PDB file of C-alpha atoms and ligand atoms in Angstrom:
ATOM      1  CA  MET G  69    -405.318  99.507 159.433  1.00  0.00           C
ATOM      2  CA  ASP G  70    -402.576  97.529 157.746  1.00  0.00           C
ATOM      3  CA  LYS G  71    -399.532  99.792 158.013  1.00  0.00           C
ATOM      4  CA  ALA G  72    -397.724  97.779 155.353  1.00  0.00           C
ATOM      5  CA  ALA G  73    -400.462  98.176 152.728  1.00  0.00           C
ATOM      6  CA  PRO G  74    -400.943 101.080 150.286  1.00  0.00           C
ATOM      7  CA  LEU G  75    -402.783 104.073 151.747  1.00  0.00           C
ATOM      8  CA  SER G  76    -404.933 106.672 150.099  1.00  0.00           C
ATOM      9  CA  ILE G  77    -404.945 110.231 151.511  1.00  0.00           C
ATOM     10  CA  SER G  78    -407.568 112.908 151.282  1.00  0.00           C
ATOM     11  CA  VAL G  79    -407.590 116.270 153.035  1.00  0.00           C
ATOM     12  CA  ASP G  80    -410.791 118.132 153.823  1.00  0.00           C
ATOM     13  CA  ASN G  81    -410.021 121.654 152.642  1.00  0.00           C
ATOM     14  CA  GLN G  82    -412.930 123.006 154.655  1.00  0.00           C
ATOM     15  CA  ARG G  83    -411.311 121.776 157.856  1.00  0.00           C
ATOM     16  CA  CYS G  84    -407.658 122.377 157.009  1.00  0.00           C
ATOM     17  CA  HIS G  85    -406.431 125.637 158.535  1.00  0.00           C
ATOM     18  CA  ARG G  86    -402.931 125.319 157.049  1.00  0.00           C
ATOM     19  CA  TYR G  87    -401.131 124.841 160.337  1.00  0.00           C
ATOM     20  CA  GLY G  88    -398.509 122.717 158.627  1.00  0.00           C
ATOM     21  CA  PHE G  89    -398.088 120.033 161.283  1.00  0.00           C
ATOM     22  CA  CYS G  90    -398.610 117.422 158.605  1.00  0.00           C
ATOM     23  CA  GLN G  91    -395.740 118.870 156.607  1.00  0.00           C
ATOM     24  CA  SER G  92    -393.475 118.615 159.636  1.00  0.00           C
ATOM     25  CA  GLU G  93    -394.251 114.904 159.959  1.00  0.00           C
ATOM     26  CA  ALA G  94    -394.044 113.998 156.272  1.00  0.00           C
ATOM     27  CA  PRO G  95    -392.586 116.880 154.237  1.00  0.00           C
ATOM     28  CA  ASP G  96    -392.292 114.800 151.083  1.00  0.00           C
ATOM     29  CA  VAL G  97    -396.013 114.039 151.161  1.00  0.00           C
ATOM     30  CA  PHE G  98    -397.598 117.284 152.436  1.00  0.00           C
ATOM     31  CA  GLN G  99    -396.434 120.709 151.319  1.00  0.00           C
ATOM     32  CA  LEU G 100    -397.814 124.114 152.120  1.00  0.00           C
ATOM     33  CA  GLY G 101    -397.269 126.398 149.152  1.00  0.00           C
ATOM     34  CA  GLU G 102    -396.451 130.084 149.227  1.00  0.00           C
ATOM     35  CA  ASP G 103    -400.041 130.701 148.209  1.00  0.00           C
ATOM     36  CA  GLY G 104    -401.105 129.054 151.477  1.00  0.00           C
ATOM     37  CA  ARG G 105    -402.574 126.011 149.802  1.00  0.00           C
ATOM     38  CA  LEU G 106    -401.797 122.519 150.980  1.00  0.00           C
ATOM     39  CA  ALA G 107    -400.587 120.137 148.303  1.00  0.00           C
ATOM     40  CA  TYR G 108    -400.283 116.465 149.042  1.00  0.00           C
ATOM     41  CA  ARG G 109    -399.690 113.170 147.338  1.00  0.00           C
ATOM     42  CA  GLN G 110    -402.761 110.980 147.404  1.00  0.00           C
ATOM     43  CA  SER G 111    -400.882 107.727 147.012  1.00  0.00           C
ATOM     44  CA  PRO G 112    -397.548 107.853 148.858  1.00  0.00           C
ATOM     45  CA  GLU G 113    -395.132 104.958 148.885  1.00  0.00           C
ATOM     46  CA  VAL G 114    -395.841 102.270 151.467  1.00  0.00           C
ATOM     47  CA  SER G 115    -392.478 103.110 153.056  1.00  0.00           C
ATOM     48  CA  ARG G 116    -393.960 106.483 154.058  1.00  0.00           C
ATOM     49  CA  ASN G 117    -396.988 105.007 155.810  1.00  0.00           C
ATOM     50  CA  LEU G 118    -395.827 105.538 159.385  1.00  0.00           C
ATOM     51  CA  ASP G 119    -395.066 109.220 158.810  1.00  0.00           C
ATOM     52  CA  VAL G 120    -398.335 109.674 156.932  1.00  0.00           C
ATOM     53  CA  ILE G 121    -400.223 108.201 159.875  1.00  0.00           C
ATOM     54  CA  SER G 122    -398.269 110.469 162.248  1.00  0.00           C
ATOM     55  CA  ALA G 123    -399.200 113.433 160.056  1.00  0.00           C
ATOM     56  CA  ALA G 124    -402.879 112.574 160.243  1.00  0.00           C
ATOM     57  CA  ARG G 125    -402.648 112.242 164.025  1.00  0.00           C
ATOM     58  CA  SER G 126    -400.817 115.551 164.335  1.00  0.00           C
ATOM     59  CA  CYS G 127    -403.491 117.503 162.506  1.00  0.00           C
ATOM     60  CA  PRO G 128    -405.405 119.555 165.103  1.00  0.00           C
ATOM     61  CA  MET G 129    -408.323 119.896 162.705  1.00  0.00           C
ATOM     62  CA  ARG G 130    -408.559 116.173 161.946  1.00  0.00           C
ATOM     63  CA  ALA G 131    -408.624 117.187 158.300  1.00  0.00           C
ATOM     64  CA  ILE G 132    -406.566 114.279 156.988  1.00  0.00           C
ATOM     65  CA  GLU G 133    -408.346 111.062 156.166  1.00  0.00           C
ATOM     66  CA  ILE G 134    -406.337 107.995 155.316  1.00  0.00           C
ATOM     67  CA  VAL G 135    -407.850 104.765 154.161  1.00  0.00           C
ATOM     68  CA  GLY G 136    -406.352 101.475 153.113  1.00  0.00           C
ATOM     69  CA  LYS G 137    -406.729 101.060 149.381  1.00  0.00           C
ATOM     70  CA  ASP G 138    -407.723  97.478 149.846  1.00  0.00           C
ATOM     71  CA  SER G 139    -410.384  98.188 152.455  1.00  0.00           C
TER      72      SER G 139
HETATM   73  S1  SF4 F1332    -401.945 119.711 159.916  1.00  0.00           S
HETATM   74 FE1  SF4 F1332    -404.098 119.615 159.262  1.00  0.00          FE
HETATM   75  S2  SF4 F1332    -404.810 121.715 159.350  1.00  0.00           S
HETATM   76 FE2  SF4 F1332    -402.584 121.748 159.343  1.00  0.00          FE
HETATM   77  S3  SF4 F1332    -401.975 121.954 157.195  1.00  0.00           S
HETATM   78 FE3  SF4 F1332    -402.008 119.800 157.669  1.00  0.00          FE
HETATM   79  S4  SF4 F1332    -404.060 119.101 157.086  1.00  0.00           S
HETATM   80 FE4  SF4 F1332    -404.138 121.300 157.250  1.00  0.00          FE
END
């Protein structure tokens, strides 16, 4: 994956158990709401790529999928 290219994020709500590790890694991209739902930005700035990738790796449920927009 090209870490300098735009990424597209999707979270599998069936897998996500709202642990919040992703929010710890990239709080401006992933946010757990008071209602327990996970909100996230599908197209974060390229400057956030490394933290977004860390967030995906930190997810114990492997619920976060990131793909390069150009791939
Ligand atoms: S780390 Fe994974 S399981 Fe936890 S809130 Fe984020 S996407 Fe959901």
